[in-house]
Amino acid sequence: MLLTRLAEVSREVAATAARSRKTALLAELFRETAPDDVPIVIPYLAGRLPQGRLGVGWKVLGRPVAAAAEPSLTVREVDARLTGLGKVSGPGSQAERGRIVGELMGAATAEEQCFLLGLITGEVRQGALDAVAVEGLAQATDADPADVRRAVMLAGSLQAVAEALLADGPPALARFRLTVGRPVLPMLAQTASSVAEAVAKLGACVVEEKLDGIRVQVHRDGDMVRIFTRTLDDITDRLPEVTSVARELTGDRFILDGEVISFDAAGRPRSFQETAGRVGSRVDVAKAAEEVPVSPVFFDALSVGDHDLLDLPFAERHAELARLVPEPMRVRRALVSGPADTPAAEEFLAATLERGHEGVVVKALDAPYSAGRRGASWLKVKPVHTLDLVVLAAEWGHGRRTGKLSNLHLGALAPDGTFAMLGKTFKGMTDAMLEWQTARLKELEVSDDGWVVTVRPELVVEIAYDGLQRSTRYPAGVTLRFARVVRYREDKRPEEADTVESLLAAHPEVRR
């Protein structure tokens, strides 16, 4: 497949709000896609590179290259060149990266160049959502969309299902079954603004602690234990203590859903960064386990024995979980009969926050396990942190945001009266906000290197965020987690912005 076709569809999908039109566009594309191209086409549509981050900065990407007059690049050729780019290292690597990027861009048309820049920089955020891609794939192959969704859920990979469907048609879907040792995409939660809202929506439900740990799926078949992350990476070798726990449970064949989390000496949860650092550590695992031990906490059972539990109501799945897993290793929970029990649910939230956890998840008792989907039967509730910060700079966008200042550099007031950068965000912005902030920030411009526009620190923006984590990249030693724009505060002066000192005081966990 030519890259120009993919770039064209990505642009058209971004330009339409109609789900039916998005589905039709993707269906047409999939009909043209060879099975061998699927591992490239699917990630590119979603704005992802199969190679992950390439470590290429704007010094390389910003060099102007004349565009090709006619399209000739295939997606496989592009993938091969980017794979080579990702392998470049050592002396002379900057020049070699520049050569590879220059050759690639020189072979691309203007539209393809724009698409490639967005892919490499991670700014093709208008890519096809997986749910729409599933519908497009079903339409392209005359398959039942429900069957395709279930196959993707069980395979843990849209790519694997797409390859099979495009090669062998709908009968290929029967190959995808829930299997111990093969992870499935986890069920996810939507957001509710309050416990009262969640209970009102779900009626009879259960309120569970929302732990700020790492989501894991634990598979056991006899002595074989495998542990997978929410992105389906196998991390078994990094968590020997979790393997030991799985082998001590009463059942010898199961798939359990839960989190791993690290607690301090007082029994309070350590920061997310400490837990994530431990789970991510591949070096001297024994020493890491001794210094930062993690504990599994389970909240669902997907399979027990030879029984697939995915379609059972949550209440029945939890009964199976309780039969296998001792209470100390199950997430704390409170049953709620309906809106009349809202005060009890709110008390449970308050107690959960007091124990140092980040919120609660409210779950319908009658809901099946919708793997890989952000279903309305699980609703997460957690306090929203907000800060008034100052915009220090902004980066020019790509793809749909070409010509707009997008990624904001955010600063808090430091003790010396300057502003300490806490991180960046491009999230939460409407098209109207992008137009406004581009014009406003250009008025405050100090310099523009073609990638970053530095501005006078005068514009205050309200930012919502999920927490802090330590970072050596920023002068305050911390950065914001999941920052997103709420609104601009032109009614506030920059000296009224939140301070680094008050931010650190509100998050003592990052200083442990």
JSON list of C-alpha atoms in Angstrom, two decimals, residues 152-370:
[
{"chain": "A", "resi": 152, "resn": "VAL", "atom": "CA", "xyz": [-10.02, -8.39, 19.38]},
{"chain": "A", "resi": 153, "resn": "MET", "atom": "CA", "xyz": [-10.79, -8.63, 23.09]},
{"chain": "A", "resi": 154, "resn": "LEU", "atom": "CA", "xyz": [-9.59, -12.23, 23.27]},
{"chain": "A", "resi": 155, "resn": "ALA", "atom": "CA", "xyz": [-6.59, -11.75, 21.00]},
{"chain": "A", "resi": 156, "resn": "GLY", "atom": "CA", "xyz": [-5.52, -8.59, 22.78]},
{"chain": "A", "resi": 157, "resn": "SER", "atom": "CA", "xyz": [-4.61, -7.22, 19.38]},
{"chain": "A", "resi": 158, "resn": "LEU", "atom": "CA", "xyz": [-6.60, -5.52, 16.64]},
{"chain": "A", "resi": 159, "resn": "GLN", "atom": "CA", "xyz": [-3.68, -6.20, 14.30]},
{"chain": "A", "resi": 160, "resn": "ALA", "atom": "CA", "xyz": [-3.78, -9.97, 14.81]},
{"chain": "A", "resi": 161, "resn": "VAL", "atom": "CA", "xyz": [-7.52, -10.09, 14.13]},
{"chain": "A", "resi": 162, "resn": "ALA", "atom": "CA", "xyz": [-7.23, -7.83, 11.11]},
{"chain": "A", "resi": 163, "resn": "GLU", "atom": "CA", "xyz": [-4.50, -9.98, 9.57]},
{"chain": "A", "resi": 164, "resn": "ALA", "atom": "CA", "xyz": [-6.58, -13.14, 10.06]},
{"chain": "A", "resi": 165, "resn": "LEU", "atom": "CA", "xyz": [-9.80, -11.58, 8.79]},
{"chain": "A", "resi": 166, "resn": "LEU", "atom": "CA", "xyz": [-8.26, -10.04, 5.69]},
{"chain": "A", "resi": 167, "resn": "ALA", "atom": "CA", "xyz": [-6.48, -13.28, 4.87]},
{"chain": "A", "resi": 168, "resn": "ASP", "atom": "CA", "xyz": [-9.22, -15.84, 5.64]},
{"chain": "A", "resi": 169, "resn": "GLY", "atom": "CA", "xyz": [-12.51, -14.00, 6.17]},
{"chain": "A", "resi": 170, "resn": "PRO", "atom": "CA", "xyz": [-15.04, -14.25, 9.04]},
{"chain": "A", "resi": 171, "resn": "PRO", "atom": "CA", "xyz": [-14.38, -17.98, 9.79]},
{"chain": "A", "resi": 172, "resn": "ALA", "atom": "CA", "xyz": [-10.96, -16.91, 11.11]},
{"chain": "A", "resi": 173, "resn": "LEU", "atom": "CA", "xyz": [-12.64, -15.30, 14.14]},
{"chain": "A", "resi": 174, "resn": "ALA", "atom": "CA", "xyz": [-13.29, -18.74, 15.65]},
{"chain": "A", "resi": 175, "resn": "ARG", "atom": "CA", "xyz": [-9.54, -19.07, 16.31]},
{"chain": "A", "resi": 176, "resn": "PHE", "atom": "CA", "xyz": [-9.63, -16.42, 19.01]},
{"chain": "A", "resi": 177, "resn": "ARG", "atom": "CA", "xyz": [-10.61, -17.89, 22.37]},
{"chain": "A", "resi": 178, "resn": "LEU", "atom": "CA", "xyz": [-9.89, -17.01, 25.99]},
{"chain": "A", "resi": 179, "resn": "THR", "atom": "CA", "xyz": [-6.74, -18.98, 26.73]},
{"chain": "A", "resi": 180, "resn": "VAL", "atom": "CA", "xyz": [-4.64, -19.15, 29.89]},
{"chain": "A", "resi": 181, "resn": "GLY", "atom": "CA", "xyz": [-1.25, -17.73, 29.02]},
{"chain": "A", "resi": 182, "resn": "ARG", "atom": "CA", "xyz": [-2.55, -15.38, 26.33]},
{"chain": "A", "resi": 183, "resn": "PRO", "atom": "CA", "xyz": [-3.55, -11.99, 27.75]},
{"chain": "A", "resi": 184, "resn": "VAL", "atom": "CA", "xyz": [-6.69, -10.06, 26.86]},
{"chain": "A", "resi": 185, "resn": "LEU", "atom": "CA", "xyz": [-7.14, -6.33, 26.85]},
{"chain": "A", "resi": 186, "resn": "PRO", "atom": "CA", "xyz": [-8.40, -5.13, 30.25]},
{"chain": "A", "resi": 187, "resn": "MET", "atom": "CA", "xyz": [-11.82, -3.65, 30.88]},
{"chain": "A", "resi": 188, "resn": "LEU", "atom": "CA", "xyz": [-11.56, 0.08, 31.54]},
{"chain": "A", "resi": 189, "resn": "ALA", "atom": "CA", "xyz": [-13.67, 2.59, 33.42]},
{"chain": "A", "resi": 190, "resn": "GLN", "atom": "CA", "xyz": [-15.35, 5.78, 32.34]},
{"chain": "A", "resi": 191, "resn": "THR", "atom": "CA", "xyz": [-15.24, 8.85, 34.58]},
{"chain": "A", "resi": 192, "resn": "ALA", "atom": "CA", "xyz": [-17.98, 10.13, 36.87]},
{"chain": "A", "resi": 193, "resn": "SER", "atom": "CA", "xyz": [-17.81, 13.49, 38.59]},
{"chain": "A", "resi": 194, "resn": "SER", "atom": "CA", "xyz": [-18.99, 12.13, 41.94]},
{"chain": "A", "resi": 195, "resn": "VAL", "atom": "CA", "xyz": [-19.98, 8.99, 43.78]},
{"chain": "A", "resi": 196, "resn": "ALA", "atom": "CA", "xyz": [-23.58, 10.22, 43.79]},
{"chain": "A", "resi": 197, "resn": "GLU", "atom": "CA", "xyz": [-23.57, 10.50, 39.99]},
{"chain": "A", "resi": 198, "resn": "ALA", "atom": "CA", "xyz": [-22.07, 7.02, 39.61]},
{"chain": "A", "resi": 199, "resn": "VAL", "atom": "CA", "xyz": [-24.54, 5.36, 41.98]},
{"chain": "A", "resi": 200, "resn": "ALA", "atom": "CA", "xyz": [-27.47, 7.16, 40.34]},
{"chain": "A", "resi": 201, "resn": "LYS", "atom": "CA", "xyz": [-26.39, 5.75, 36.96]},
{"chain": "A", "resi": 202, "resn": "LEU", "atom": "CA", "xyz": [-25.72, 2.18, 38.09]},
{"chain": "A", "resi": 203, "resn": "GLY", "atom": "CA", "xyz": [-28.24, 1.54, 40.87]},
{"chain": "A", "resi": 204, "resn": "ALA", "atom": "CA", "xyz": [-27.25, -1.60, 42.79]},
{"chain": "A", "resi": 205, "resn": "CYS", "atom": "CA", "xyz": [-23.46, -1.65, 42.60]},
{"chain": "A", "resi": 206, "resn": "VAL", "atom": "CA", "xyz": [-20.22, -2.08, 44.46]},
{"chain": "A", "resi": 207, "resn": "VAL", "atom": "CA", "xyz": [-17.72, 0.65, 45.34]},
{"chain": "A", "resi": 208, "resn": "GLU", "atom": "CA", "xyz": [-14.10, -0.46, 45.24]},
{"chain": "A", "resi": 209, "resn": "GLU", "atom": "CA", "xyz": [-10.82, 1.21, 46.08]},
{"chain": "A", "resi": 210, "resn": "LYS", "atom": "CA", "xyz": [-9.01, 2.65, 43.08]},
{"chain": "A", "resi": 211, "resn": "LEU", "atom": "CA", "xyz": [-5.36, 1.85, 43.67]},
{"chain": "A", "resi": 212, "resn": "ASP", "atom": "CA", "xyz": [-2.60, 3.95, 42.14]},
{"chain": "A", "resi": 213, "resn": "GLY", "atom": "CA", "xyz": [-0.59, 0.93, 41.08]},
{"chain": "A", "resi": 214, "resn": "ILE", "atom": "CA", "xyz": [0.19, -1.02, 37.92]},
{"chain": "A", "resi": 215, "resn": "ARG", "atom": "CA", "xyz": [-2.63, -3.00, 36.30]},
{"chain": "A", "resi": 216, "resn": "VAL", "atom": "CA", "xyz": [-1.75, -6.67, 35.93]},
{"chain": "A", "resi": 217, "resn": "GLN", "atom": "CA", "xyz": [-3.37, -9.79, 34.57]},
{"chain": "A", "resi": 218, "resn": "VAL", "atom": "CA", "xyz": [-2.15, -12.96, 36.27]},
{"chain": "A", "resi": 219, "resn": "HIS", "atom": "CA", "xyz": [-2.40, -16.30, 34.43]},
{"chain": "A", "resi": 220, "resn": "ARG", "atom": "CA", "xyz": [-1.74, -19.67, 36.05]},
{"chain": "A", "resi": 221, "resn": "ASP", "atom": "CA", "xyz": [-1.85, -23.19, 34.63]},
{"chain": "A", "resi": 222, "resn": "GLY", "atom": "CA", "xyz": [-0.33, -25.59, 37.13]},
{"chain": "A", "resi": 223, "resn": "ASP", "atom": "CA", "xyz": [3.20, -24.37, 37.86]},
{"chain": "A", "resi": 224, "resn": "MET", "atom": "CA", "xyz": [3.17, -22.03, 34.87]},
{"chain": "A", "resi": 225, "resn": "VAL", "atom": "CA", "xyz": [2.50, -18.41, 35.89]},
{"chain": "A", "resi": 226, "resn": "ARG", "atom": "CA", "xyz": [2.56, -15.45, 33.52]},
{"chain": "A", "resi": 227, "resn": "ILE", "atom": "CA", "xyz": [2.00, -11.81, 34.46]},
{"chain": "A", "resi": 228, "resn": "PHE", "atom": "CA", "xyz": [0.97, -9.21, 31.89]},
{"chain": "A", "resi": 229, "resn": "THR", "atom": "CA", "xyz": [0.53, -5.42, 31.97]},
{"chain": "A", "resi": 230, "resn": "ARG", "atom": "CA", "xyz": [-2.50, -3.54, 30.65]},
{"chain": "A", "resi": 231, "resn": "THR", "atom": "CA", "xyz": [-0.60, -3.16, 27.37]},
{"chain": "A", "resi": 232, "resn": "LEU", "atom": "CA", "xyz": [-0.11, -6.96, 27.31]},
{"chain": "A", "resi": 233, "resn": "ASP", "atom": "CA", "xyz": [3.64, -6.90, 27.98]},
{"chain": "A", "resi": 234, "resn": "ASP", "atom": "CA", "xyz": [4.94, -9.99, 29.77]},
{"chain": "A", "resi": 235, "resn": "ILE", "atom": "CA", "xyz": [6.60, -8.87, 33.03]},
{"chain": "A", "resi": 236, "resn": "THR", "atom": "CA", "xyz": [6.67, -12.24, 34.80]},
{"chain": "A", "resi": 237, "resn": "ASP", "atom": "CA", "xyz": [10.44, -12.22, 35.34]},
{"chain": "A", "resi": 238, "resn": "ARG", "atom": "CA", "xyz": [10.28, -8.82, 37.05]},
{"chain": "A", "resi": 239, "resn": "LEU", "atom": "CA", "xyz": [7.76, -9.82, 39.74]},
{"chain": "A", "resi": 240, "resn": "PRO", "atom": "CA", "xyz": [8.89, -13.02, 41.45]},
{"chain": "A", "resi": 241, "resn": "GLU", "atom": "CA", "xyz": [6.84, -12.25, 44.58]},
{"chain": "A", "resi": 242, "resn": "VAL", "atom": "CA", "xyz": [3.64, -12.09, 42.51]},
{"chain": "A", "resi": 243, "resn": "THR", "atom": "CA", "xyz": [4.49, -15.42, 40.89]},
{"chain": "A", "resi": 244, "resn": "SER", "atom": "CA", "xyz": [4.89, -16.94, 44.35]},
{"chain": "A", "resi": 245, "resn": "VAL", "atom": "CA", "xyz": [1.52, -15.58, 45.47]},
{"chain": "A", "resi": 246, "resn": "ALA", "atom": "CA", "xyz": [-0.21, -16.97, 42.36]},
{"chain": "A", "resi": 247, "resn": "ARG", "atom": "CA", "xyz": [1.22, -20.43, 43.03]},
{"chain": "A", "resi": 248, "resn": "GLU", "atom": "CA", "xyz": [-0.05, -20.36, 46.61]},
{"chain": "A", "resi": 249, "resn": "LEU", "atom": "CA", "xyz": [-3.68, -19.72, 45.63]},
{"chain": "A", "resi": 250, "resn": "THR", "atom": "CA", "xyz": [-6.10, -22.65, 45.85]},
{"chain": "A", "resi": 251, "resn": "GLY", "atom": "CA", "xyz": [-6.88, -22.95, 42.14]},
{"chain": "A", "resi": 252, "resn": "ASP", "atom": "CA", "xyz": [-4.32, -24.27, 39.67]},
{"chain": "A", "resi": 253, "resn": "ARG", "atom": "CA", "xyz": [-5.81, -22.78, 36.48]},
{"chain": "A", "resi": 254, "resn": "PHE", "atom": "CA", "xyz": [-7.12, -19.22, 36.31]},
{"chain": "A", "resi": 255, "resn": "ILE", "atom": "CA", "xyz": [-6.86, -15.69, 34.91]},
{"chain": "A", "resi": 256, "resn": "LEU", "atom": "CA", "xyz": [-7.17, -12.88, 37.48]},
{"chain": "A", "resi": 257, "resn": "ASP", "atom": "CA", "xyz": [-7.34, -9.12, 37.02]},
{"chain": "A", "resi": 258, "resn": "GLY", "atom": "CA", "xyz": [-5.84, -6.71, 39.54]},
{"chain": "A", "resi": 259, "resn": "GLU", "atom": "CA", "xyz": [-3.03, -4.33, 40.35]},
{"chain": "A", "resi": 260, "resn": "VAL", "atom": "CA", "xyz": [0.38, -4.52, 41.95]},
{"chain": "A", "resi": 261, "resn": "ILE", "atom": "CA", "xyz": [1.24, -1.79, 44.40]},
{"chain": "A", "resi": 262, "resn": "SER", "atom": "CA", "xyz": [4.04, -1.03, 46.83]},
{"chain": "A", "resi": 263, "resn": "PHE", "atom": "CA", "xyz": [3.42, -0.05, 50.45]},
{"chain": "A", "resi": 264, "resn": "ASP", "atom": "CA", "xyz": [5.75, 1.72, 52.87]},
{"chain": "A", "resi": 265, "resn": "ALA", "atom": "CA", "xyz": [6.61, 0.60, 56.39]},
{"chain": "A", "resi": 266, "resn": "ALA", "atom": "CA", "xyz": [3.45, 2.26, 57.75]},
{"chain": "A", "resi": 267, "resn": "GLY", "atom": "CA", "xyz": [1.26, 0.34, 55.30]},
{"chain": "A", "resi": 268, "resn": "ARG", "atom": "CA", "xyz": [0.48, 3.35, 53.13]},
{"chain": "A", "resi": 269, "resn": "PRO", "atom": "CA", "xyz": [0.89, 3.21, 49.35]},
{"chain": "A", "resi": 270, "resn": "ARG", "atom": "CA", "xyz": [4.16, 4.49, 47.97]},
{"chain": "A", "resi": 271, "resn": "SER", "atom": "CA", "xyz": [4.05, 6.93, 45.06]},
{"chain": "A", "resi": 272, "resn": "PHE", "atom": "CA", "xyz": [3.02, 5.63, 41.68]},
{"chain": "A", "resi": 273, "resn": "GLN", "atom": "CA", "xyz": [6.49, 6.42, 40.37]},
{"chain": "A", "resi": 274, "resn": "GLU", "atom": "CA", "xyz": [8.13, 4.10, 42.91]},
{"chain": "A", "resi": 275, "resn": "THR", "atom": "CA", "xyz": [5.80, 1.25, 42.00]},
{"chain": "A", "resi": 276, "resn": "ALA", "atom": "CA", "xyz": [6.21, 1.91, 38.28]},
{"chain": "A", "resi": 277, "resn": "GLY", "atom": "CA", "xyz": [9.99, 2.09, 38.65]},
{"chain": "A", "resi": 278, "resn": "ARG", "atom": "CA", "xyz": [10.03, -1.25, 40.43]},
{"chain": "A", "resi": 279, "resn": "VAL", "atom": "CA", "xyz": [7.81, -2.95, 37.86]},
{"chain": "A", "resi": 280, "resn": "GLY", "atom": "CA", "xyz": [9.88, -1.48, 35.04]},
{"chain": "A", "resi": 281, "resn": "SER", "atom": "CA", "xyz": [13.20, -2.62, 36.51]},
{"chain": "A", "resi": 282, "resn": "ARG", "atom": "CA", "xyz": [14.89, -5.45, 34.60]},
{"chain": "A", "resi": 283, "resn": "VAL", "atom": "CA", "xyz": [18.28, -5.27, 36.36]},
{"chain": "A", "resi": 284, "resn": "ASP", "atom": "CA", "xyz": [18.96, -7.15, 39.62]},
{"chain": "A", "resi": 285, "resn": "VAL", "atom": "CA", "xyz": [15.33, -8.05, 40.17]},
{"chain": "A", "resi": 286, "resn": "ALA", "atom": "CA", "xyz": [16.08, -9.76, 43.49]},
{"chain": "A", "resi": 287, "resn": "LYS", "atom": "CA", "xyz": [17.56, -6.56, 44.94]},
{"chain": "A", "resi": 288, "resn": "ALA", "atom": "CA", "xyz": [14.72, -4.45, 43.53]},
{"chain": "A", "resi": 289, "resn": "ALA", "atom": "CA", "xyz": [12.17, -6.81, 45.09]},
{"chain": "A", "resi": 290, "resn": "GLU", "atom": "CA", "xyz": [13.90, -6.46, 48.44]},
{"chain": "A", "resi": 291, "resn": "GLU", "atom": "CA", "xyz": [14.05, -2.66, 48.30]},
{"chain": "A", "resi": 292, "resn": "VAL", "atom": "CA", "xyz": [10.59, -2.04, 46.81]},
{"chain": "A", "resi": 293, "resn": "PRO", "atom": "CA", "xyz": [8.44, -5.15, 47.25]},
{"chain": "A", "resi": 294, "resn": "VAL", "atom": "CA", "xyz": [5.07, -5.10, 45.51]},
{"chain": "A", "resi": 295, "resn": "SER", "atom": "CA", "xyz": [1.84, -6.80, 46.52]},
{"chain": "A", "resi": 296, "resn": "PRO", "atom": "CA", "xyz": [-0.89, -8.02, 44.17]},
{"chain": "A", "resi": 297, "resn": "VAL", "atom": "CA", "xyz": [-4.43, -6.87, 44.89]},
{"chain": "A", "resi": 298, "resn": "PHE", "atom": "CA", "xyz": [-7.10, -8.62, 42.80]},
{"chain": "A", "resi": 299, "resn": "PHE", "atom": "CA", "xyz": [-10.58, -7.42, 41.86]},
{"chain": "A", "resi": 300, "resn": "ASP", "atom": "CA", "xyz": [-11.85, -9.71, 39.09]},
{"chain": "A", "resi": 301, "resn": "ALA", "atom": "CA", "xyz": [-11.68, -13.26, 37.73]},
{"chain": "A", "resi": 302, "resn": "LEU", "atom": "CA", "xyz": [-11.85, -13.84, 33.98]},
{"chain": "A", "resi": 303, "resn": "SER", "atom": "CA", "xyz": [-11.36, -17.59, 33.93]},
{"chain": "A", "resi": 304, "resn": "VAL", "atom": "CA", "xyz": [-11.34, -20.32, 36.58]},
{"chain": "A", "resi": 305, "resn": "GLY", "atom": "CA", "xyz": [-10.64, -23.95, 35.76]},
{"chain": "A", "resi": 306, "resn": "ASP", "atom": "CA", "xyz": [-12.00, -24.54, 32.28]},
{"chain": "A", "resi": 307, "resn": "HIS", "atom": "CA", "xyz": [-14.73, -21.93, 32.65]},
{"chain": "A", "resi": 308, "resn": "ASP", "atom": "CA", "xyz": [-14.69, -18.64, 30.73]},
{"chain": "A", "resi": 309, "resn": "LEU", "atom": "CA", "xyz": [-16.31, -16.09, 33.07]},
{"chain": "A", "resi": 310, "resn": "LEU", "atom": "CA", "xyz": [-16.27, -13.04, 30.80]},
{"chain": "A", "resi": 311, "resn": "ASP", "atom": "CA", "xyz": [-20.01, -13.08, 30.08]},
{"chain": "A", "resi": 312, "resn": "LEU", "atom": "CA", "xyz": [-21.07, -13.66, 33.68]},
{"chain": "A", "resi": 313, "resn": "PRO", "atom": "CA", "xyz": [-22.36, -10.77, 35.82]},
{"chain": "A", "resi": 314, "resn": "PHE", "atom": "CA", "xyz": [-19.68, -9.11, 37.94]},
{"chain": "A", "resi": 315, "resn": "ALA", "atom": "CA", "xyz": [-21.30, -10.41, 41.14]},
{"chain": "A", "resi": 316, "resn": "GLU", "atom": "CA", "xyz": [-20.77, -14.00, 39.98]},
{"chain": "A", "resi": 317, "resn": "ARG", "atom": "CA", "xyz": [-17.22, -13.35, 38.79]},
{"chain": "A", "resi": 318, "resn": "HIS", "atom": "CA", "xyz": [-16.37, -11.84, 42.16]},
{"chain": "A", "resi": 319, "resn": "ALA", "atom": "CA", "xyz": [-17.80, -14.87, 43.96]},
{"chain": "A", "resi": 320, "resn": "GLU", "atom": "CA", "xyz": [-15.32, -17.01, 42.00]},
{"chain": "A", "resi": 321, "resn": "LEU", "atom": "CA", "xyz": [-12.54, -14.58, 42.88]},
{"chain": "A", "resi": 322, "resn": "ALA", "atom": "CA", "xyz": [-13.43, -14.75, 46.58]},
{"chain": "A", "resi": 323, "resn": "ARG", "atom": "CA", "xyz": [-13.28, -18.54, 46.43]},
{"chain": "A", "resi": 324, "resn": "LEU", "atom": "CA", "xyz": [-9.71, -18.41, 45.12]},
{"chain": "A", "resi": 325, "resn": "VAL", "atom": "CA", "xyz": [-8.16, -15.34, 46.71]},
{"chain": "A", "resi": 326, "resn": "PRO", "atom": "CA", "xyz": [-7.97, -14.57, 50.47]},
{"chain": "A", "resi": 327, "resn": "GLU", "atom": "CA", "xyz": [-9.60, -11.31, 51.53]},
{"chain": "A", "resi": 328, "resn": "PRO", "atom": "CA", "xyz": [-6.32, -9.46, 52.31]},
{"chain": "A", "resi": 329, "resn": "MET", "atom": "CA", "xyz": [-5.35, -9.86, 48.64]},
{"chain": "A", "resi": 330, "resn": "ARG", "atom": "CA", "xyz": [-8.69, -8.62, 47.31]},
{"chain": "A", "resi": 331, "resn": "VAL", "atom": "CA", "xyz": [-9.48, -4.96, 46.84]},
{"chain": "A", "resi": 332, "resn": "ARG", "atom": "CA", "xyz": [-11.56, -3.36, 49.60]},
{"chain": "A", "resi": 333, "resn": "ARG", "atom": "CA", "xyz": [-15.18, -2.86, 48.58]},
{"chain": "A", "resi": 334, "resn": "ALA", "atom": "CA", "xyz": [-18.59, -1.80, 49.81]},
{"chain": "A", "resi": 335, "resn": "LEU", "atom": "CA", "xyz": [-21.92, -3.02, 48.45]},
{"chain": "A", "resi": 336, "resn": "VAL", "atom": "CA", "xyz": [-24.45, -0.30, 47.64]},
{"chain": "A", "resi": 337, "resn": "SER", "atom": "CA", "xyz": [-28.14, -1.06, 47.10]},
{"chain": "A", "resi": 338, "resn": "GLY", "atom": "CA", "xyz": [-28.84, 2.13, 45.17]},
{"chain": "A", "resi": 339, "resn": "PRO", "atom": "CA", "xyz": [-29.09, 5.94, 45.49]},
{"chain": "A", "resi": 340, "resn": "ALA", "atom": "CA", "xyz": [-30.43, 5.66, 49.04]},
{"chain": "A", "resi": 341, "resn": "ASP", "atom": "CA", "xyz": [-27.02, 4.25, 50.04]},
{"chain": "A", "resi": 342, "resn": "THR", "atom": "CA", "xyz": [-25.07, 7.16, 48.54]},
{"chain": "A", "resi": 343, "resn": "PRO", "atom": "CA", "xyz": [-23.93, 8.50, 51.95]},
{"chain": "A", "resi": 344, "resn": "ALA", "atom": "CA", "xyz": [-22.31, 5.14, 52.72]},
{"chain": "A", "resi": 345, "resn": "ALA", "atom": "CA", "xyz": [-20.59, 5.15, 49.33]},
{"chain": "A", "resi": 346, "resn": "GLU", "atom": "CA", "xyz": [-19.27, 8.67, 49.98]},
{"chain": "A", "resi": 347, "resn": "GLU", "atom": "CA", "xyz": [-17.97, 7.58, 53.38]},
{"chain": "A", "resi": 348, "resn": "PHE", "atom": "CA", "xyz": [-16.15, 4.71, 51.67]},
{"chain": "A", "resi": 349, "resn": "LEU", "atom": "CA", "xyz": [-14.55, 7.17, 49.24]},
{"chain": "A", "resi": 350, "resn": "ALA", "atom": "CA", "xyz": [-13.44, 9.40, 52.10]},
{"chain": "A", "resi": 351, "resn": "ALA", "atom": "CA", "xyz": [-11.91, 6.44, 53.95]},
{"chain": "A", "resi": 352, "resn": "THR", "atom": "CA", "xyz": [-10.17, 5.29, 50.77]},
{"chain": "A", "resi": 353, "resn": "LEU", "atom": "CA", "xyz": [-8.59, 8.71, 50.26]},
{"chain": "A", "resi": 354, "resn": "GLU", "atom": "CA", "xyz": [-7.54, 8.75, 53.91]},
{"chain": "A", "resi": 355, "resn": "ARG", "atom": "CA", "xyz": [-5.72, 5.44, 53.37]},
{"chain": "A", "resi": 356, "resn": "GLY", "atom": "CA", "xyz": [-3.71, 7.15, 50.61]},
{"chain": "A", "resi": 357, "resn": "HIS", "atom": "CA", "xyz": [-5.42, 5.74, 47.53]},
{"chain": "A", "resi": 358, "resn": "GLU", "atom": "CA", "xyz": [-6.52, 7.87, 44.59]},
{"chain": "A", "resi": 359, "resn": "GLY", "atom": "CA", "xyz": [-10.29, 7.28, 44.51]},
{"chain": "A", "resi": 360, "resn": "VAL", "atom": "CA", "xyz": [-12.88, 4.58, 43.86]},
{"chain": "A", "resi": 361, "resn": "VAL", "atom": "CA", "xyz": [-14.34, 2.59, 40.99]},
{"chain": "A", "resi": 362, "resn": "VAL", "atom": "CA", "xyz": [-18.11, 2.06, 41.10]},
{"chain": "A", "resi": 363, "resn": "LYS", "atom": "CA", "xyz": [-19.13, -1.16, 39.31]},
{"chain": "A", "resi": 364, "resn": "ALA", "atom": "CA", "xyz": [-22.51, -2.51, 38.25]},
{"chain": "A", "resi": 365, "resn": "LEU", "atom": "CA", "xyz": [-23.17, -5.93, 39.78]},
{"chain": "A", "resi": 366, "resn": "ASP", "atom": "CA", "xyz": [-24.84, -7.30, 36.65]},
{"chain": "A", "resi": 367, "resn": "ALA", "atom": "CA", "xyz": [-22.24, -6.25, 34.07]},
{"chain": "A", "resi": 368, "resn": "PRO", "atom": "CA", "xyz": [-20.15, -8.70, 32.01]},
{"chain": "A", "resi": 369, "resn": "TYR", "atom": "CA", "xyz": [-16.41, -8.14, 31.51]},
{"chain": "A", "resi": 370, "resn": "SER", "atom": "CA", "xyz": [-16.06, -5.89, 28.46]}
]
